PDB file of C-alpha atoms in Angstrom:
ATOM      1  CA  MET E   1     180.961 -29.190 105.127  1.00  0.00           C
ATOM      2  CA  LYS E   2     180.904 -29.485 101.452  1.00  0.00           C
ATOM      3  CA  LEU E   3     179.789 -31.591  99.007  1.00  0.00           C
ATOM      4  CA  GLY E   4     182.757 -32.425  96.446  1.00  0.00           C
ATOM      5  CA  MET E   5     183.919 -34.501  94.081  1.00  0.00           C
ATOM      6  CA  LEU E   6     187.201 -35.363  92.552  1.00  0.00           C
ATOM      7  CA  THR E   7     187.579 -34.485  89.062  1.00  0.00           C
ATOM      8  CA  ALA E   8     189.643 -38.232  87.928  1.00  0.00           C
ATOM      9  CA  CYS E   9     187.205 -39.828  87.167  1.00  0.00           C
ATOM     10  CA  LEU E  10     186.698 -37.850  83.993  1.00  0.00           C
ATOM     11  CA  PRO E  11     190.566 -37.761  82.477  1.00  0.00           C
ATOM     12  CA  THR E  12     189.252 -37.018  78.842  1.00  0.00           C
ATOM     13  CA  TRP E  13     186.940 -34.186  79.216  1.00  0.00           C
ATOM     14  CA  PRO E  14     188.766 -30.259  79.670  1.00  0.00           C
ATOM     15  CA  LEU E  15     188.534 -28.677  83.869  1.00  0.00           C
ATOM     16  CA  GLU E  16     185.452 -26.040  82.057  1.00  0.00           C
ATOM     17  CA  ARG E  17     183.457 -28.688  80.925  1.00  0.00           C
ATOM     18  CA  VAL E  18     183.640 -30.928  84.534  1.00  0.00           C
ATOM     19  CA  ALA E  19     183.172 -27.581  86.383  1.00  0.00           C
ATOM     20  CA  ALA E  20     179.849 -26.431  84.338  1.00  0.00           C
ATOM     21  CA  TRP E  21     179.048 -30.475  84.505  1.00  0.00           C
ATOM     22  CA  ALA E  22     179.617 -30.405  88.605  1.00  0.00           C
ATOM     23  CA  ALA E  23     177.866 -27.528  88.919  1.00  0.00           C
ATOM     24  CA  ASP E  24     174.862 -27.670  87.084  1.00  0.00           C
ATOM     25  CA  THR E  25     174.133 -31.326  88.843  1.00  0.00           C
ATOM     26  CA  GLY E  26     174.702 -29.108  92.073  1.00  0.00           C
ATOM     27  CA  TYR E  27     178.095 -30.368  93.452  1.00  0.00           C
ATOM     28  CA  GLU E  28     180.324 -27.419  95.168  1.00  0.00           C
ATOM     29  CA  ARG E  29     183.057 -28.408  95.733  1.00  0.00           C
ATOM     30  CA  LEU E  30     186.218 -30.009  93.058  1.00  0.00           C
ATOM     31  CA  GLU E  31     189.015 -32.440  94.312  1.00  0.00           C
ATOM     32  CA  VAL E  32     191.080 -31.093  91.118  1.00  0.00           C
ATOM     33  CA  ALA E  33     193.445 -34.148  89.276  1.00  0.00           C
ATOM     34  CA  VAL E  34     196.557 -32.695  88.813  1.00  0.00           C
ATOM     35  CA  TRP E  35     198.468 -35.440  87.295  1.00  0.00           C
ATOM     36  CA  PRO E  36     201.344 -34.931  84.466  1.00  0.00           C
ATOM     37  CA  GLY E  37     198.676 -36.864  82.103  1.00  0.00           C
ATOM     38  CA  THR E  38     201.793 -39.194  81.324  1.00  0.00           C
ATOM     39  CA  GLY E  39     201.294 -42.136  83.331  1.00  0.00           C
ATOM     40  CA  GLY E  40     199.787 -45.448  82.741  1.00  0.00           C
ATOM     41  CA  ARG E  41     196.231 -45.336  85.342  1.00  0.00           C
ATOM     42  CA  ASP E  42     193.757 -44.402  83.101  1.00  0.00           C
ATOM     43  CA  PHE E  43     192.616 -41.742  86.265  1.00  0.00           C
ATOM     44  CA  GLU E  44     195.197 -39.216  85.644  1.00  0.00           C
ATOM     45  CA  ALA E  45     193.623 -36.863  84.852  1.00  0.00           C
ATOM     46  CA  ALA E  46     195.765 -33.681  83.989  1.00  0.00           C
ATOM     47  CA  HIS E  47     192.913 -30.980  85.184  1.00  0.00           C
ATOM     48  CA  ILE E  48     195.562 -27.957  86.076  1.00  0.00           C
ATOM     49  CA  ASP E  49     199.044 -27.908  84.645  1.00  0.00           C
ATOM     50  CA  VAL E  50     200.571 -27.091  88.265  1.00  0.00           C
ATOM     51  CA  ALA E  51     204.292 -28.331  85.949  1.00  0.00           C
ATOM     52  CA  ARG E  52     203.674 -24.921  83.636  1.00  0.00           C
ATOM     53  CA  PHE E  53     201.540 -22.801  86.253  1.00  0.00           C
ATOM     54  CA  ASP E  54     201.741 -19.149  85.117  1.00  0.00           C
ATOM     55  CA  ALA E  55     199.911 -16.447  85.300  1.00  0.00           C
ATOM     56  CA  ALA E  56     197.242 -17.631  81.951  1.00  0.00           C
ATOM     57  CA  GLU E  57     196.212 -20.899  84.165  1.00  0.00           C
ATOM     58  CA  HIS E  58     195.708 -18.734  87.070  1.00  0.00           C
ATOM     59  CA  ASP E  59     193.692 -16.838  85.818  1.00  0.00           C
ATOM     60  CA  ARG E  60     192.260 -19.642  83.847  1.00  0.00           C
ATOM     61  CA  VAL E  61     191.124 -21.577  87.007  1.00  0.00           C
ATOM     62  CA  GLN E  62     190.428 -18.566  89.090  1.00  0.00           C
ATOM     63  CA  GLY E  63     187.801 -17.111  85.797  1.00  0.00           C
ATOM     64  CA  LEU E  64     185.926 -20.660  86.282  1.00  0.00           C
ATOM     65  CA  LEU E  65     185.551 -20.738  89.606  1.00  0.00           C
ATOM     66  CA  ARG E  66     184.062 -17.356  89.041  1.00  0.00           C
ATOM     67  CA  GLU E  67     181.535 -18.112  86.814  1.00  0.00           C
ATOM     68  CA  THR E  68     180.604 -21.160  88.109  1.00  0.00           C
ATOM     69  CA  GLY E  69     180.697 -20.559  91.557  1.00  0.00           C
ATOM     70  CA  LEU E  70     182.427 -23.690  92.435  1.00  0.00           C
ATOM     71  CA  GLU E  71     185.755 -23.823  94.937  1.00  0.00           C
ATOM     72  CA  ILE E  72     188.676 -26.228  95.118  1.00  0.00           C
ATOM     73  CA  SER E  73     189.035 -28.066  98.057  1.00  0.00           C
ATOM     74  CA  ALA E  74     192.179 -30.050  97.718  1.00  0.00           C
ATOM     75  CA  LEU E  75     194.512 -30.856  94.573  1.00  0.00           C
ATOM     76  CA  ALA E  76     194.760 -34.214  93.815  1.00  0.00           C
ATOM     77  CA  TYR E  77     198.425 -36.434  92.828  1.00  0.00           C
ATOM     78  CA  TYR E  78     198.513 -39.615  94.198  1.00  0.00           C
ATOM     79  CA  GLU E  79     201.672 -41.323  93.947  1.00  0.00           C
ATOM     80  CA  ASN E  80     204.226 -43.390  95.416  1.00  0.00           C
ATOM     81  CA  ASN E  81     206.595 -40.854  97.038  1.00  0.00           C
ATOM     82  CA  LEU E  82     209.079 -43.674  98.585  1.00  0.00           C
ATOM     83  CA  HIS E  83     209.233 -45.387  94.308  1.00  0.00           C
ATOM     84  CA  PRO E  84     211.541 -47.894  94.745  1.00  0.00           C
ATOM     85  CA  ASP E  85     213.316 -46.192  91.441  1.00  0.00           C
ATOM     86  CA  PRO E  86     215.190 -43.209  92.409  1.00  0.00           C
ATOM     87  CA  GLY E  87     214.671 -41.737  89.243  1.00  0.00           C
ATOM     88  CA  ARG E  88     211.264 -41.916  89.143  1.00  0.00           C
ATOM     89  CA  ARG E  89     210.895 -41.168  92.937  1.00  0.00           C
ATOM     90  CA  ALA E  90     213.085 -38.053  91.889  1.00  0.00           C
ATOM     91  CA  GLU E  91     209.671 -37.073  88.999  1.00  0.00           C
ATOM     92  CA  ILE E  92     207.164 -37.486  92.135  1.00  0.00           C
ATOM     93  CA  ARG E  93     208.837 -35.289  94.563  1.00  0.00           C
ATOM     94  CA  ALA E  94     209.225 -32.203  91.710  1.00  0.00           C
ATOM     95  CA  HIS E  95     205.509 -32.720  90.527  1.00  0.00           C
ATOM     96  CA  LEU E  96     204.495 -32.935  94.061  1.00  0.00           C
ATOM     97  CA  LYS E  97     206.710 -29.964  94.534  1.00  0.00           C
ATOM     98  CA  HIS E  98     204.929 -27.876  91.546  1.00  0.00           C
ATOM     99  CA  ALA E  99     201.692 -28.914  93.350  1.00  0.00           C
ATOM    100  CA  VAL E 100     202.261 -27.115  96.683  1.00  0.00           C
ATOM    101  CA  ASP E 101     202.482 -24.406  94.340  1.00  0.00           C
ATOM    102  CA  ALA E 102     199.923 -23.912  92.443  1.00  0.00           C
ATOM    103  CA  ALA E 103     197.474 -24.474  95.521  1.00  0.00           C
ATOM    104  CA  ARG E 104     199.534 -21.525  97.087  1.00  0.00           C
ATOM    105  CA  ALA E 105     198.494 -19.681  93.657  1.00  0.00           C
ATOM    106  CA  LEU E 106     194.993 -20.615  93.769  1.00  0.00           C
ATOM    107  CA  GLY E 107     194.889 -20.421  97.552  1.00  0.00           C
ATOM    108  CA  VAL E 108     193.804 -23.990  97.698  1.00  0.00           C
ATOM    109  CA  PRO E 109     194.290 -25.367 101.114  1.00  0.00           C
ATOM    110  CA  TYR E 110     195.485 -29.179 100.800  1.00  0.00           C
ATOM    111  CA  VAL E 111     197.358 -31.325  98.199  1.00  0.00           C
ATOM    112  CA  GLY E 112     196.505 -35.036  98.949  1.00  0.00           C
ATOM    113  CA  THR E 113     199.129 -37.911  97.710  1.00  0.00           C
ATOM    114  CA  PHE E 114     200.233 -41.050  98.866  1.00  0.00           C
ATOM    115  CA  ILE E 115     203.042 -42.058 101.245  1.00  0.00           C
ATOM    116  CA  GLY E 116     204.056 -44.854  99.039  1.00  0.00           C
ATOM    117  CA  ARG E 117     205.920 -47.591  99.490  1.00  0.00           C
ATOM    118  CA  ASP E 118     209.035 -49.441  98.357  1.00  0.00           C
ATOM    119  CA  PRO E 119     207.732 -53.367  98.019  1.00  0.00           C
ATOM    120  CA  SER E 120     210.603 -54.884  98.517  1.00  0.00           C
ATOM    121  CA  LEU E 121     211.618 -53.521 101.815  1.00  0.00           C
ATOM    122  CA  SER E 122     209.760 -54.121 105.193  1.00  0.00           C
ATOM    123  CA  VAL E 123     206.829 -51.979 106.830  1.00  0.00           C
ATOM    124  CA  PRO E 124     208.958 -50.527 109.124  1.00  0.00           C
ATOM    125  CA  ASP E 125     211.740 -49.957 106.503  1.00  0.00           C
ATOM    126  CA  ASN E 126     209.857 -48.276 104.704  1.00  0.00           C
ATOM    127  CA  GLN E 127     208.344 -45.998 107.723  1.00  0.00           C
ATOM    128  CA  ARG E 128     212.114 -45.295 108.163  1.00  0.00           C
ATOM    129  CA  GLU E 129     213.009 -43.889 104.712  1.00  0.00           C
ATOM    130  CA  ALA E 130     209.718 -42.101 104.742  1.00  0.00           C
ATOM    131  CA  GLU E 131     211.135 -40.272 108.232  1.00  0.00           C
ATOM    132  CA  ARG E 132     213.912 -39.824 106.427  1.00  0.00           C
ATOM    133  CA  VAL E 133     212.218 -38.029 102.996  1.00  0.00           C
ATOM    134  CA  LEU E 134     208.806 -36.605 103.582  1.00  0.00           C
ATOM    135  CA  PRO E 135     209.422 -33.709 106.167  1.00  0.00           C
ATOM    136  CA  GLU E 136     211.375 -31.902 104.043  1.00  0.00           C
ATOM    137  CA  LEU E 137     207.710 -31.895 101.973  1.00  0.00           C
ATOM    138  CA  VAL E 138     205.847 -31.458 104.787  1.00  0.00           C
ATOM    139  CA  ASP E 139     208.013 -28.501 105.046  1.00  0.00           C
ATOM    140  CA  TYR E 140     207.749 -26.968 101.708  1.00  0.00           C
ATOM    141  CA  ALA E 141     204.460 -27.274 101.453  1.00  0.00           C
ATOM    142  CA  GLY E 142     204.314 -25.709 105.182  1.00  0.00           C
ATOM    143  CA  GLU E 143     205.677 -22.680 104.431  1.00  0.00           C
ATOM    144  CA  ARG E 144     203.116 -21.973 101.416  1.00  0.00           C
ATOM    145  CA  GLY E 145     200.596 -22.313 103.692  1.00  0.00           C
ATOM    146  CA  VAL E 146     200.013 -25.886 102.386  1.00  0.00           C
ATOM    147  CA  ARG E 147     199.069 -29.207 104.432  1.00  0.00           C
ATOM    148  CA  LEU E 148     199.358 -32.387 102.987  1.00  0.00           C
ATOM    149  CA  VAL E 149     196.563 -34.891 103.378  1.00  0.00           C
ATOM    150  CA  ILE E 150     197.260 -38.424 102.483  1.00  0.00           C
ATOM    151  CA  GLU E 151     194.373 -41.009 101.651  1.00  0.00           C
ATOM    152  CA  ASN E 152     194.561 -44.425 103.444  1.00  0.00           C
ATOM    153  CA  CYS E 153     194.399 -46.526 100.461  1.00  0.00           C
ATOM    154  CA  VAL E 154     195.782 -49.473 100.438  1.00  0.00           C
ATOM    155  CA  MET E 155     197.034 -49.651  97.265  1.00  0.00           C
ATOM    156  CA  GLU E 156     197.334 -53.064  96.602  1.00  0.00           C
ATOM    157  CA  GLY E 157     197.821 -53.323  93.022  1.00  0.00           C
ATOM    158  CA  TRP E 158     201.685 -51.548  93.984  1.00  0.00           C
ATOM    159  CA  HIS E 159     202.415 -55.179  95.797  1.00  0.00           C
ATOM    160  CA  PRO E 160     202.935 -58.627  93.486  1.00  0.00           C
ATOM    161  CA  ASP E 161     200.956 -59.856  96.734  1.00  0.00           C
ATOM    162  CA  GLY E 162     198.710 -57.926  96.713  1.00  0.00           C
ATOM    163  CA  HIS E 163     199.671 -56.284 100.300  1.00  0.00           C
ATOM    164  CA  PRO E 164     199.811 -52.832 101.345  1.00  0.00           C
ATOM    165  CA  GLY E 165     201.974 -50.565  99.006  1.00  0.00           C
ATOM    166  CA  ASN E 166     201.074 -47.394 100.742  1.00  0.00           C
ATOM    167  CA  ILE E 167     202.124 -47.945 104.146  1.00  0.00           C
ATOM    168  CA  ALA E 168     198.853 -45.253 105.479  1.00  0.00           C
ATOM    169  CA  TYR E 169     196.311 -48.113 105.595  1.00  0.00           C
ATOM    170  CA  SER E 170     195.905 -48.157 109.205  1.00  0.00           C
ATOM    171  CA  PRO E 171     194.992 -46.185 112.545  1.00  0.00           C
ATOM    172  CA  GLU E 172     197.943 -47.121 113.879  1.00  0.00           C
ATOM    173  CA  LEU E 173     200.148 -45.843 110.860  1.00  0.00           C
ATOM    174  CA  TRP E 174     197.870 -43.058 110.502  1.00  0.00           C
ATOM    175  CA  GLU E 175     199.493 -41.758 114.305  1.00  0.00           C
ATOM    176  CA  TRP E 176     202.471 -42.402 113.245  1.00  0.00           C
ATOM    177  CA  MET E 177     202.587 -39.807 110.092  1.00  0.00           C
ATOM    178  CA  PHE E 178     200.439 -38.045 112.038  1.00  0.00           C
ATOM    179  CA  SER E 179     203.854 -37.374 113.657  1.00  0.00           C
ATOM    180  CA  LEU E 180     205.533 -36.365 110.635  1.00  0.00           C
ATOM    181  CA  GLY E 181     203.183 -33.896 109.224  1.00  0.00           C
ATOM    182  CA  LEU E 182     200.781 -35.042 107.531  1.00  0.00           C
ATOM    183  CA  TYR E 183     197.062 -35.134 107.606  1.00  0.00           C
ATOM    184  CA  LEU E 184     194.804 -37.890 106.370  1.00  0.00           C
ATOM    185  CA  ASN E 185     192.441 -37.989 103.349  1.00  0.00           C
ATOM    186  CA  TRP E 186     189.329 -40.288 105.052  1.00  0.00           C
ATOM    187  CA  ASP E 187     188.075 -43.031 102.988  1.00  0.00           C
ATOM    188  CA  PRO E 188     186.208 -45.342 104.560  1.00  0.00           C
ATOM    189  CA  SER E 189     186.013 -47.781 101.555  1.00  0.00           C
ATOM    190  CA  HIS E 190     189.570 -49.170 102.126  1.00  0.00           C
ATOM    191  CA  LEU E 191     188.939 -49.577 106.001  1.00  0.00           C
ATOM    192  CA  MET E 192     186.138 -51.892 105.093  1.00  0.00           C
ATOM    193  CA  TRP E 193     188.040 -54.344 103.130  1.00  0.00           C
ATOM    194  CA  LEU E 194     190.769 -54.249 105.732  1.00  0.00           C
ATOM    195  CA  GLY E 195     188.324 -55.234 108.732  1.00  0.00           C
ATOM    196  CA  ILE E 196     188.418 -51.840 110.206  1.00  0.00           C
ATOM    197  CA  ASP E 197     185.001 -49.876 111.750  1.00  0.00           C
ATOM    198  CA  PRO E 198     185.380 -47.138 109.511  1.00  0.00           C
ATOM    199  CA  LEU E 199     183.097 -45.114 112.212  1.00  0.00           C
ATOM    200  CA  ALA E 200     185.176 -45.850 114.679  1.00  0.00           C
ATOM    201  CA  THR E 201     187.858 -44.140 113.160  1.00  0.00           C
ATOM    202  CA  ILE E 202     186.757 -40.561 112.895  1.00  0.00           C
ATOM    203  CA  ALA E 203     186.256 -39.139 116.579  1.00  0.00           C
ATOM    204  CA  PRO E 204     189.645 -40.266 117.691  1.00  0.00           C
ATOM    205  CA  TYR E 205     191.627 -38.979 114.540  1.00  0.00           C
ATOM    206  CA  ALA E 206     188.976 -36.047 113.898  1.00  0.00           C
ATOM    207  CA  ASP E 207     191.568 -33.366 114.773  1.00  0.00           C
ATOM    208  CA  ARG E 208     193.503 -34.787 111.671  1.00  0.00           C
ATOM    209  CA  ILE E 209     191.180 -35.304 109.004  1.00  0.00           C
ATOM    210  CA  ALA E 210     191.049 -32.502 106.899  1.00  0.00           C
ATOM    211  CA  HIS E 211     189.688 -34.104 103.788  1.00  0.00           C
ATOM    212  CA  ALA E 212     187.207 -36.903 103.527  1.00  0.00           C
ATOM    213  CA  GLN E 213     186.398 -38.846 100.363  1.00  0.00           C
ATOM    214  CA  ALA E 214     183.283 -40.764  99.615  1.00  0.00           C
ATOM    215  CA  LYS E 215     183.666 -44.190  97.640  1.00  0.00           C
ATOM    216  CA  ASP E 216     181.589 -46.779  98.427  1.00  0.00           C
ATOM    217  CA  ILE E 217     181.968 -50.773  97.899  1.00  0.00           C
ATOM    218  CA  GLU E 218     180.867 -53.797  97.716  1.00  0.00           C
ATOM    219  CA  LEU E 219     181.750 -56.780  99.724  1.00  0.00           C
ATOM    220  CA  ASP E 220     181.728 -60.906  98.585  1.00  0.00           C
ATOM    221  CA  PRO E 221     182.386 -62.414 101.585  1.00  0.00           C
ATOM    222  CA  VAL E 222     181.732 -66.350 100.078  1.00  0.00           C
ATOM    223  CA  ALA E 223     184.336 -65.584  97.213  1.00  0.00           C
ATOM    224  CA  ARG E 224     186.542 -64.269  99.763  1.00  0.00           C
ATOM    225  CA  ASN E 225     186.510 -67.913 101.493  1.00  0.00           C
ATOM    226  CA  ARG E 226     187.992 -69.188  98.293  1.00  0.00           C
ATOM    227  CA  TYR E 227     190.705 -66.248  97.287  1.00  0.00           C
ATOM    228  CA  GLY E 228     191.863 -64.929 101.351  1.00  0.00           C
ATOM    229  CA  PHE E 229     191.839 -61.727 102.329  1.00  0.00           C
ATOM    230  CA  PHE E 230     194.827 -60.487  99.893  1.00  0.00           C
ATOM    231  CA  GLY E 231     192.577 -61.687  96.900  1.00  0.00           C
ATOM    232  CA  THR E 232     192.253 -64.153  94.193  1.00  0.00           C
ATOM    233  CA  THR E 233     196.189 -64.921  92.272  1.00  0.00           C
ATOM    234  CA  ALA E 234     194.433 -65.475  88.693  1.00  0.00           C
ATOM    235  CA  LYS E 235     194.383 -61.325  87.975  1.00  0.00           C
ATOM    236  CA  ASN E 236     195.309 -62.487  84.596  1.00  0.00           C
ATOM    237  CA  GLY E 237     197.391 -59.047  84.316  1.00  0.00           C
ATOM    238  CA  ASP E 238     195.210 -56.879  86.497  1.00  0.00           C
ATOM    239  CA  PRO E 239     196.930 -56.407  89.551  1.00  0.00           C
ATOM    240  CA  TRP E 240     194.097 -54.694  91.300  1.00  0.00           C
ATOM    241  CA  ALA E 241     191.979 -57.581  91.085  1.00  0.00           C
ATOM    242  CA  THR E 242     190.760 -59.334  93.943  1.00  0.00           C
ATOM    243  CA  GLY E 243     187.449 -61.408  93.125  1.00  0.00           C
ATOM    244  CA  TRP E 244     185.789 -60.000  96.345  1.00  0.00           C
ATOM    245  CA  TRP E 245     185.375 -56.791  96.403  1.00  0.00           C
ATOM    246  CA  ARG E 246     184.704 -53.971  94.181  1.00  0.00           C
ATOM    247  CA  TYR E 247     184.338 -49.943  94.509  1.00  0.00           C
ATOM    248  CA  ARG E 248     180.935 -48.604  94.213  1.00  0.00           C
ATOM    249  CA  VAL E 249     179.710 -45.041  93.984  1.00  0.00           C
ATOM    250  CA  PRO E 250     177.949 -44.042  97.530  1.00  0.00           C
ATOM    251  CA  GLY E 251     174.120 -45.643  97.665  1.00  0.00           C
ATOM    252  CA  ARG E 252     175.175 -48.749  95.634  1.00  0.00           C
ATOM    253  CA  GLY E 253     177.496 -50.552  98.651  1.00  0.00           C
ATOM    254  CA  GLN E 254     177.679 -51.200 102.169  1.00  0.00           C
ATOM    255  CA  VAL E 255     179.105 -48.221 103.903  1.00  0.00           C
ATOM    256  CA  ASP E 256     176.223 -46.474 105.978  1.00  0.00           C
ATOM    257  CA  TRP E 257     176.477 -43.103 104.591  1.00  0.00           C
ATOM    258  CA  ALA E 258     173.970 -41.148 106.762  1.00  0.00           C
ATOM    259  CA  ARG E 259     175.767 -42.649 110.281  1.00  0.00           C
ATOM    260  CA  VAL E 260     178.587 -41.308 108.511  1.00  0.00           C
ATOM    261  CA  VAL E 261     177.934 -37.760 107.702  1.00  0.00           C
ATOM    262  CA  ASP E 262     176.016 -37.399 111.289  1.00  0.00           C
ATOM    263  CA  ARG E 263     179.699 -39.248 112.578  1.00  0.00           C
ATOM    264  CA  LEU E 264     181.584 -36.331 110.568  1.00  0.00           C
ATOM    265  CA  TYR E 265     179.416 -33.405 111.789  1.00  0.00           C
ATOM    266  CA  GLU E 266     179.723 -34.587 115.345  1.00  0.00           C
ATOM    267  CA  THR E 267     183.135 -34.806 115.247  1.00  0.00           C
ATOM    268  CA  GLY E 268     182.794 -30.378 114.009  1.00  0.00           C
ATOM    269  CA  PHE E 269     183.962 -32.142 110.476  1.00  0.00           C
ATOM    270  CA  THR E 270     183.826 -28.527 108.632  1.00  0.00           C
ATOM    271  CA  GLY E 271     185.526 -29.784 105.502  1.00  0.00           C
ATOM    272  CA  THR E 272     184.748 -31.166 102.195  1.00  0.00           C
ATOM    273  CA  LEU E 273     183.173 -34.869 101.708  1.00  0.00           C
ATOM    274  CA  SER E 274     184.550 -35.313  97.753  1.00  0.00           C
ATOM    275  CA  VAL E 275     182.594 -38.213  95.918  1.00  0.00           C
ATOM    276  CA  GLU E 276     185.464 -40.473  94.255  1.00  0.00           C
ATOM    277  CA  HIS E 277     184.306 -42.555  91.430  1.00  0.00           C
ATOM    278  CA  GLU E 278     186.258 -45.983  91.057  1.00  0.00           C
ATOM    279  CA  ASP E 279     182.636 -47.990  90.179  1.00  0.00           C
ATOM    280  CA  PRO E 280     183.423 -50.652  87.498  1.00  0.00           C
ATOM    281  CA  LEU E 281     179.818 -50.502  86.820  1.00  0.00           C
ATOM    282  CA  TRP E 282     179.355 -47.061  86.298  1.00  0.00           C
ATOM    283  CA  GLY E 283     182.607 -46.851  84.230  1.00  0.00           C
ATOM    284  CA  GLY E 284     183.703 -46.925  80.770  1.00  0.00           C
ATOM    285  CA  THR E 285     182.331 -44.223  79.044  1.00  0.00           C
ATOM    286  CA  PRO E 286     182.017 -40.380  80.953  1.00  0.00           C
ATOM    287  CA  GLU E 287     178.361 -40.770  80.063  1.00  0.00           C
ATOM    288  CA  LYS E 288     178.123 -43.642  82.740  1.00  0.00           C
ATOM    289  CA  VAL E 289     181.203 -41.803  84.814  1.00  0.00           C
ATOM    290  CA  CYS E 290     178.282 -38.815  85.097  1.00  0.00           C
ATOM    291  CA  GLN E 291     175.326 -41.424  85.689  1.00  0.00           C
ATOM    292  CA  GLY E 292     177.274 -42.916  89.024  1.00  0.00           C
ATOM    293  CA  LEU E 293     178.553 -39.346  90.067  1.00  0.00           C
ATOM    294  CA  THR E 294     174.477 -38.302  89.782  1.00  0.00           C
ATOM    295  CA  ILE E 295     173.748 -41.730  91.641  1.00  0.00           C
ATOM    296  CA  ALA E 296     176.452 -40.120  94.388  1.00  0.00           C
ATOM    297  CA  HIS E 297     175.463 -37.108  94.408  1.00  0.00           C
ATOM    298  CA  ARG E 298     170.990 -38.103  95.414  1.00  0.00           C
ATOM    299  CA  THR E 299     172.653 -40.074  97.793  1.00  0.00           C
ATOM    300  CA  LEU E 300     175.010 -37.589  99.933  1.00  0.00           C
ATOM    301  CA  ARG E 301     172.842 -34.157  99.374  1.00  0.00           C
ATOM    302  CA  PRO E 302     170.246 -34.785 101.501  1.00  0.00           C
ATOM    303  CA  LEU E 303     172.778 -35.816 104.413  1.00  0.00           C
ATOM    304  CA  VAL E 304     174.925 -32.852 103.509  1.00  0.00           C
ATOM    305  CA  VAL E 305     173.321 -29.767 104.913  1.00  0.00           C
ATOM    306  CA  ALA E 306     173.436 -26.945 101.865  1.00  0.00           C
TER     307      ALA E 306
END
């Protein structure tokens, strides 16, 4: 197992600066964000230009890896592959293929994304649509020696009522998506607010957990008693507001990281545990983000055998 970090939390820094800081801090791998850089979410970083990935970009990235001693665990492009707008869906599909092509050129084994959802349709109807459109993407990646890994993020902000906007949120649905040739980028934080024990989901699906993300969560059961499971309706313009939980960096929430890492080792996981920083207390500026990433590193480094 190697300790890595997702670069999306530092969207204003170039990859050179992110990599230098990560290597100096003691991280071993980068999960590199490859959004086009035109999205609306503040974590949509474009640290590799996969849409115009040429020999110069290839040499830039490979030289940076040699210089820092880092490896790339995955390229990250987490978008809605079932977007209800056909034009937007086509854009996402094309960019995901660019990410796969860049991963192949760089020798990166995984590209991370979401299944997504059309919020106007039921989960079963979305499954049928996914069965129609996703196998071609799986084949495209497989023919290039790359696997698509799906994060089990609920993406509740993509649904007007805070319901799941990414239909990969439960082990029941993982089993379905595995049948399509997809793999899992396992994240315990999403499971905890859904009421699913993260530890119970590792061993049964160990052969499909290709990558893992380290994000913590802080739950407030008293607030949940007021708002209910799907969170507050008074979102004040923030579709992600729930009112009863928030993401934290590892070591500042309620995930038992010693047991999580131990269970990953027990089941033979040899991939990357990648810190995904979305902690509002340690955000807002690159300096605070780096402090949060340092807290995460200090929490996890003693647990992950160097």
